[in-house]
mmCIF file of N, CA and C in Angstrom:
data_model
loop_
_atom_site.group_PDB
_atom_site.id
_atom_site.type_symbol
_atom_site.label_atom_id
_atom_site.label_comp_id
_atom_site.label_asym_id
_atom_site.label_seq_id
_atom_site.Cartn_x
_atom_site.Cartn_y
_atom_site.Cartn_z
ATOM 1 N N MET H 1 12.305 66.477 -152.312
ATOM 2 C CA MET H 1 12.293 66.354 -150.871
ATOM 3 C C MET H 1 11.810 67.663 -150.275
ATOM 4 N N SER H 2 10.934 67.588 -149.312
ATOM 5 C CA SER H 2 10.445 68.797 -148.667
ATOM 6 C C SER H 2 11.410 69.226 -147.574
ATOM 7 N N GLY H 3 11.307 70.481 -147.194
ATOM 8 C CA GLY H 3 12.178 70.981 -146.139
ATOM 9 C C GLY H 3 13.469 71.529 -146.702
ATOM 10 N N SER H 4 14.288 72.072 -145.847
ATOM 11 C CA SER H 4 15.520 72.706 -146.300
ATOM 12 C C SER H 4 16.742 71.815 -146.120
ATOM 13 N N GLY H 5 16.573 70.644 -145.525
ATOM 14 C CA GLY H 5 17.713 69.762 -145.299
ATOM 15 C C GLY H 5 18.229 69.155 -146.587
ATOM 16 N N ARG H 6 19.493 68.806 -146.603
ATOM 17 C CA ARG H 6 20.099 68.189 -147.780
ATOM 18 C C ARG H 6 20.938 67.004 -147.344
ATOM 19 N N TRP H 7 21.154 66.096 -148.286
ATOM 20 C CA TRP H 7 21.984 64.922 -148.034
ATOM 21 C C TRP H 7 23.200 65.000 -148.948
ATOM 22 N N HIS H 8 24.374 64.963 -148.363
ATOM 23 C CA HIS H 8 25.616 64.955 -149.129
ATOM 24 C C HIS H 8 26.447 63.782 -148.647
ATOM 25 N N ARG H 9 27.163 63.146 -149.582
ATOM 26 C CA ARG H 9 28.020 62.028 -149.200
ATOM 27 C C ARG H 9 29.017 62.498 -148.138
ATOM 28 N N GLY H 10 29.029 61.778 -147.034
ATOM 29 C CA GLY H 10 29.955 62.099 -145.959
ATOM 30 C C GLY H 10 29.469 63.184 -145.011
ATOM 31 N N GLU H 11 28.381 63.851 -145.375
ATOM 32 C CA GLU H 11 27.847 64.894 -144.502
ATOM 33 C C GLU H 11 26.348 64.683 -144.359
ATOM 34 N N ARG H 12 25.886 64.517 -143.162
ATOM 35 C CA ARG H 12 24.473 64.218 -142.929
ATOM 36 C C ARG H 12 23.780 65.424 -142.313
ATOM 37 N N THR H 13 22.859 66.001 -143.056
ATOM 38 C CA THR H 13 22.094 67.114 -142.507
ATOM 39 C C THR H 13 20.641 66.730 -142.301
ATOM 40 N N ASP H 14 20.223 65.594 -142.805
ATOM 41 C CA ASP H 14 18.880 65.049 -142.575
ATOM 42 C C ASP H 14 19.020 63.681 -141.934
ATOM 43 N N LEU H 15 17.955 63.218 -141.300
ATOM 44 C CA LEU H 15 17.999 61.905 -140.675
ATOM 45 C C LEU H 15 18.186 60.811 -141.717
ATOM 46 N N TYR H 16 17.461 60.882 -142.829
ATOM 47 C CA TYR H 16 17.550 59.879 -143.893
ATOM 48 C C TYR H 16 17.616 60.580 -145.243
ATOM 49 N N PRO H 17 18.348 60.028 -146.196
ATOM 50 C CA PRO H 17 18.367 60.612 -147.539
ATOM 51 C C PRO H 17 17.027 60.366 -148.232
ATOM 52 N N PRO H 18 16.720 61.110 -149.284
ATOM 53 C CA PRO H 18 15.460 60.894 -150.004
ATOM 54 C C PRO H 18 15.365 59.464 -150.521
ATOM 55 N N GLY H 19 14.196 58.867 -150.370
ATOM 56 C CA GLY H 19 13.970 57.527 -150.901
ATOM 57 C C GLY H 19 14.462 56.400 -150.013
ATOM 58 N N THR H 20 14.911 56.677 -148.827
ATOM 59 C CA THR H 20 15.381 55.628 -147.931
ATOM 60 C C THR H 20 14.201 54.841 -147.378
ATOM 61 N N VAL H 21 14.316 53.523 -147.392
ATOM 62 C CA VAL H 21 13.290 52.647 -146.836
ATOM 63 C C VAL H 21 13.927 51.856 -145.702
ATOM 64 N N LEU H 22 13.269 51.846 -144.571
ATOM 65 C CA LEU H 22 13.759 51.081 -143.426
ATOM 66 C C LEU H 22 12.857 49.868 -143.253
ATOM 67 N N HIS H 23 13.430 48.677 -143.325
ATOM 68 C CA HIS H 23 12.669 47.442 -143.146
ATOM 69 C C HIS H 23 13.214 46.734 -141.915
ATOM 70 N N VAL H 24 12.326 46.469 -140.969
ATOM 71 C CA VAL H 24 12.726 45.778 -139.748
ATOM 72 C C VAL H 24 11.965 44.463 -139.689
ATOM 73 N N ASP H 25 12.686 43.361 -139.680
ATOM 74 C CA ASP H 25 12.070 42.038 -139.583
ATOM 75 C C ASP H 25 12.244 41.564 -138.150
ATOM 76 N N MET H 26 11.140 41.526 -137.434
ATOM 77 C CA MET H 26 11.184 41.133 -136.027
ATOM 78 C C MET H 26 10.613 39.728 -135.913
ATOM 79 N N ASP H 27 11.493 38.759 -135.925
ATOM 80 C CA ASP H 27 11.123 37.353 -135.937
ATOM 81 C C ASP H 27 10.245 36.993 -134.740
ATOM 82 N N ALA H 28 9.121 36.346 -135.008
ATOM 83 C CA ALA H 28 8.184 35.883 -133.972
ATOM 84 C C ALA H 28 7.674 37.025 -133.097
ATOM 85 N N TYR H 29 7.594 38.232 -133.651
ATOM 86 C CA TYR H 29 7.261 39.425 -132.877
ATOM 87 C C TYR H 29 5.925 39.317 -132.152
ATOM 88 N N PHE H 30 4.846 39.051 -132.880
ATOM 89 C CA PHE H 30 3.525 39.045 -132.256
ATOM 90 C C PHE H 30 3.380 37.919 -131.228
ATOM 91 N N ALA H 31 3.964 36.770 -131.496
ATOM 92 C CA ALA H 31 3.927 35.677 -130.519
ATOM 93 C C ALA H 31 4.723 36.064 -129.269
ATOM 94 N N SER H 32 5.846 36.727 -129.453
ATOM 95 C CA SER H 32 6.656 37.170 -128.311
ATOM 96 C C SER H 32 5.909 38.198 -127.474
ATOM 97 N N ILE H 33 5.186 39.101 -128.127
ATOM 98 C CA ILE H 33 4.401 40.104 -127.400
ATOM 99 C C ILE H 33 3.321 39.419 -126.566
ATOM 100 N N GLU H 34 2.668 38.413 -127.132
ATOM 101 C CA GLU H 34 1.651 37.676 -126.372
ATOM 102 C C GLU H 34 2.264 37.008 -125.141
ATOM 103 N N GLN H 35 3.467 36.465 -125.291
ATOM 104 C CA GLN H 35 4.128 35.821 -124.157
ATOM 105 C C GLN H 35 4.532 36.838 -123.092
ATOM 106 N N VAL H 36 4.876 38.049 -123.493
ATOM 107 C CA VAL H 36 5.216 39.095 -122.524
ATOM 108 C C VAL H 36 3.959 39.571 -121.796
ATOM 109 N N CYS H 37 2.875 39.772 -122.551
ATOM 110 C CA CYS H 37 1.627 40.285 -121.958
ATOM 111 C C CYS H 37 0.904 39.244 -121.113
ATOM 112 N N ASN H 38 1.106 37.976 -121.415
ATOM 113 C CA ASN H 38 0.444 36.897 -120.680
ATOM 114 C C ASN H 38 1.519 35.924 -120.187
ATOM 115 N N PRO H 39 2.057 36.141 -119.004
ATOM 116 C CA PRO H 39 3.164 35.325 -118.495
ATOM 117 C C PRO H 39 2.889 33.824 -118.473
ATOM 118 N N SER H 40 1.626 33.411 -118.415
ATOM 119 C CA SER H 40 1.333 31.972 -118.407
ATOM 120 C C SER H 40 1.685 31.317 -119.742
ATOM 121 N N LEU H 41 1.918 32.118 -120.786
ATOM 122 C CA LEU H 41 2.282 31.576 -122.100
ATOM 123 C C LEU H 41 3.792 31.442 -122.290
ATOM 124 N N ARG H 42 4.568 31.999 -121.392
ATOM 125 C CA ARG H 42 6.027 31.948 -121.536
ATOM 126 C C ARG H 42 6.523 30.513 -121.524
ATOM 127 N N GLY H 43 7.379 30.190 -122.493
ATOM 128 C CA GLY H 43 7.932 28.846 -122.589
ATOM 129 C C GLY H 43 7.000 27.841 -123.242
ATOM 130 N N ARG H 44 5.816 28.283 -123.638
ATOM 131 C CA ARG H 44 4.835 27.394 -124.274
ATOM 132 C C ARG H 44 4.701 27.754 -125.750
ATOM 133 N N PRO H 45 4.301 26.785 -126.579
ATOM 134 C CA PRO H 45 4.098 27.093 -127.998
ATOM 135 C C PRO H 45 2.931 28.067 -128.176
ATOM 136 N N VAL H 46 3.157 29.137 -128.923
ATOM 137 C CA VAL H 46 2.131 30.148 -129.178
ATOM 138 C C VAL H 46 2.087 30.423 -130.672
ATOM 139 N N VAL H 47 0.889 30.451 -131.239
ATOM 140 C CA VAL H 47 0.715 30.873 -132.628
ATOM 141 C C VAL H 47 -0.290 32.013 -132.655
ATOM 142 N N VAL H 48 -0.119 32.902 -133.617
ATOM 143 C CA VAL H 48 -1.058 33.995 -133.839
ATOM 144 C C VAL H 48 -1.637 33.780 -135.224
ATOM 145 N N CYS H 49 -2.976 33.779 -135.286
ATOM 146 C CA CYS H 49 -3.676 33.534 -136.547
ATOM 147 C C CYS H 49 -4.658 34.662 -136.814
ATOM 148 N N GLY H 50 -5.041 34.794 -138.074
ATOM 149 C CA GLY H 50 -6.092 35.736 -138.435
ATOM 150 C C GLY H 50 -7.445 35.089 -138.256
ATOM 151 N N GLU H 51 -8.474 35.909 -138.277
ATOM 152 C CA GLU H 51 -9.844 35.411 -138.142
ATOM 153 C C GLU H 51 -10.492 35.378 -139.520
ATOM 154 N N THR H 52 -11.182 34.294 -139.835
ATOM 155 C CA THR H 52 -11.855 34.198 -141.129
ATOM 156 C C THR H 52 -13.315 34.581 -140.985
ATOM 157 N N SER H 53 -13.895 35.006 -142.084
ATOM 158 C CA SER H 53 -15.310 35.374 -142.100
ATOM 159 C C SER H 53 -16.060 34.424 -143.021
ATOM 160 N N ALA H 54 -17.365 34.570 -143.076
ATOM 161 C CA ALA H 54 -18.183 33.721 -143.947
ATOM 162 C C ALA H 54 -17.763 33.882 -145.405
ATOM 163 N N GLU H 55 -17.422 35.111 -145.804
ATOM 164 C CA GLU H 55 -16.999 35.354 -147.193
ATOM 165 C C GLU H 55 -15.677 34.659 -147.510
ATOM 166 N N GLN H 56 -14.829 34.539 -146.511
ATOM 167 C CA GLN H 56 -13.521 33.916 -146.708
ATOM 168 C C GLN H 56 -13.571 32.407 -146.518
ATOM 169 N N GLY H 57 -14.638 31.911 -145.990
ATOM 170 C CA GLY H 57 -14.743 30.480 -145.730
ATOM 171 C C GLY H 57 -14.446 30.184 -144.284
ATOM 172 N N TRP H 58 -15.475 29.967 -143.500
ATOM 173 C CA TRP H 58 -15.313 29.727 -142.069
ATOM 174 C C TRP H 58 -14.386 28.554 -141.795
ATOM 175 N N GLY H 59 -13.677 28.623 -140.696
ATOM 176 C CA GLY H 59 -12.917 27.490 -140.201
ATOM 177 C C GLY H 59 -11.565 27.271 -140.827
ATOM 178 N N ARG H 60 -11.103 28.200 -141.646
ATOM 179 C CA ARG H 60 -9.798 28.033 -142.273
ATOM 180 C C ARG H 60 -9.017 29.339 -142.191
ATOM 181 N N THR H 61 -7.830 29.269 -141.683
ATOM 182 C CA THR H 61 -6.969 30.444 -141.601
ATOM 183 C C THR H 61 -5.517 29.985 -141.667
ATOM 184 N N ILE H 62 -4.593 30.926 -141.597
ATOM 185 C CA ILE H 62 -3.173 30.569 -141.604
ATOM 186 C C ILE H 62 -2.483 31.175 -140.388
ATOM 187 N N VAL H 63 -1.352 30.598 -140.051
ATOM 188 C CA VAL H 63 -0.538 31.091 -138.941
ATOM 189 C C VAL H 63 0.177 32.359 -139.410
ATOM 190 N N THR H 64 -0.044 33.457 -138.675
ATOM 191 C CA THR H 64 0.635 34.714 -138.976
ATOM 192 C C THR H 64 2.062 34.682 -138.448
ATOM 193 N N THR H 65 2.227 34.173 -137.244
ATOM 194 C CA THR H 65 3.553 33.997 -136.661
ATOM 195 C C THR H 65 3.496 32.890 -135.619
ATOM 196 N N ALA H 66 4.623 32.279 -135.373
ATOM 197 C CA ALA H 66 4.715 31.199 -134.383
ATOM 198 C C ALA H 66 5.911 31.460 -133.482
ATOM 199 N N SER H 67 5.734 31.184 -132.199
ATOM 200 C CA SER H 67 6.842 31.346 -131.249
ATOM 201 C C SER H 67 7.916 30.296 -131.547
ATOM 202 N N TYR H 68 9.086 30.494 -130.969
ATOM 203 C CA TYR H 68 10.165 29.523 -131.169
ATOM 204 C C TYR H 68 9.777 28.149 -130.630
ATOM 205 N N GLU H 69 9.011 28.127 -129.551
ATOM 206 C CA GLU H 69 8.558 26.847 -128.988
ATOM 207 C C GLU H 69 7.637 26.133 -129.975
ATOM 208 N N ALA H 70 6.762 26.876 -130.647
ATOM 209 C CA ALA H 70 5.865 26.287 -131.645
ATOM 210 C C ALA H 70 6.649 25.832 -132.873
ATOM 211 N N ARG H 71 7.653 26.582 -133.245
ATOM 212 C CA ARG H 71 8.471 26.216 -134.413
ATOM 213 C C ARG H 71 9.209 24.906 -134.183
ATOM 214 N N ARG H 72 9.624 24.669 -132.943
ATOM 215 C CA ARG H 72 10.292 23.391 -132.645
ATOM 216 C C ARG H 72 9.341 22.212 -132.839
ATOM 217 N N LEU H 73 8.028 22.474 -132.784
ATOM 218 C CA LEU H 73 7.027 21.425 -133.013
ATOM 219 C C LEU H 73 6.638 21.318 -134.484
ATOM 220 N N GLY H 74 7.281 22.121 -135.341
ATOM 221 C CA GLY H 74 7.016 22.057 -136.775
ATOM 222 C C GLY H 74 5.974 23.041 -137.280
ATOM 223 N N ILE H 75 5.487 23.926 -136.426
ATOM 224 C CA ILE H 75 4.501 24.922 -136.841
ATOM 225 C C ILE H 75 5.251 26.139 -137.370
ATOM 226 N N LYS H 76 4.884 26.558 -138.579
ATOM 227 C CA LYS H 76 5.587 27.664 -139.219
ATOM 228 C C LYS H 76 4.601 28.708 -139.711
ATOM 229 N N THR H 77 5.097 29.910 -139.934
ATOM 230 C CA THR H 77 4.290 30.964 -140.529
ATOM 231 C C THR H 77 3.766 30.480 -141.876
ATOM 232 N N GLY H 78 2.478 30.684 -142.109
ATOM 233 C CA GLY H 78 1.862 30.267 -143.365
ATOM 234 C C GLY H 78 1.177 28.919 -143.299
ATOM 235 N N CYS H 79 1.399 28.149 -142.235
ATOM 236 C CA CYS H 79 0.708 26.860 -142.084
ATOM 237 C C CYS H 79 -0.794 27.106 -141.994
ATOM 238 N N THR H 80 -1.578 26.236 -142.614
ATOM 239 C CA THR H 80 -3.030 26.372 -142.503
ATOM 240 C C THR H 80 -3.504 25.784 -141.184
ATOM 241 N N VAL H 81 -4.552 26.392 -140.664
ATOM 242 C CA VAL H 81 -5.148 25.945 -139.408
ATOM 243 C C VAL H 81 -6.595 25.602 -139.703
ATOM 244 N N PRO H 82 -7.001 24.349 -139.431
ATOM 245 C CA PRO H 82 -8.396 23.970 -139.734
ATOM 246 C C PRO H 82 -9.388 24.642 -138.804
#
């Protein structure tokens, strides 16, 4: 670990001990951001998808995230989109 800070059980001198990984799962995050940025989408089903290229095969992609409204319609992360 770089720096002069140390981690001791019961005593915290650094923000995180060496090797700490922080994982934050923000459910429907990107769809929620779209609904915040575009108020006309609030309360409506929203999906966020990636863009395909000719090398990947035009016209086929998957849902990256779906809003709760879209999930109630059966659309889930990973669903293919024609």
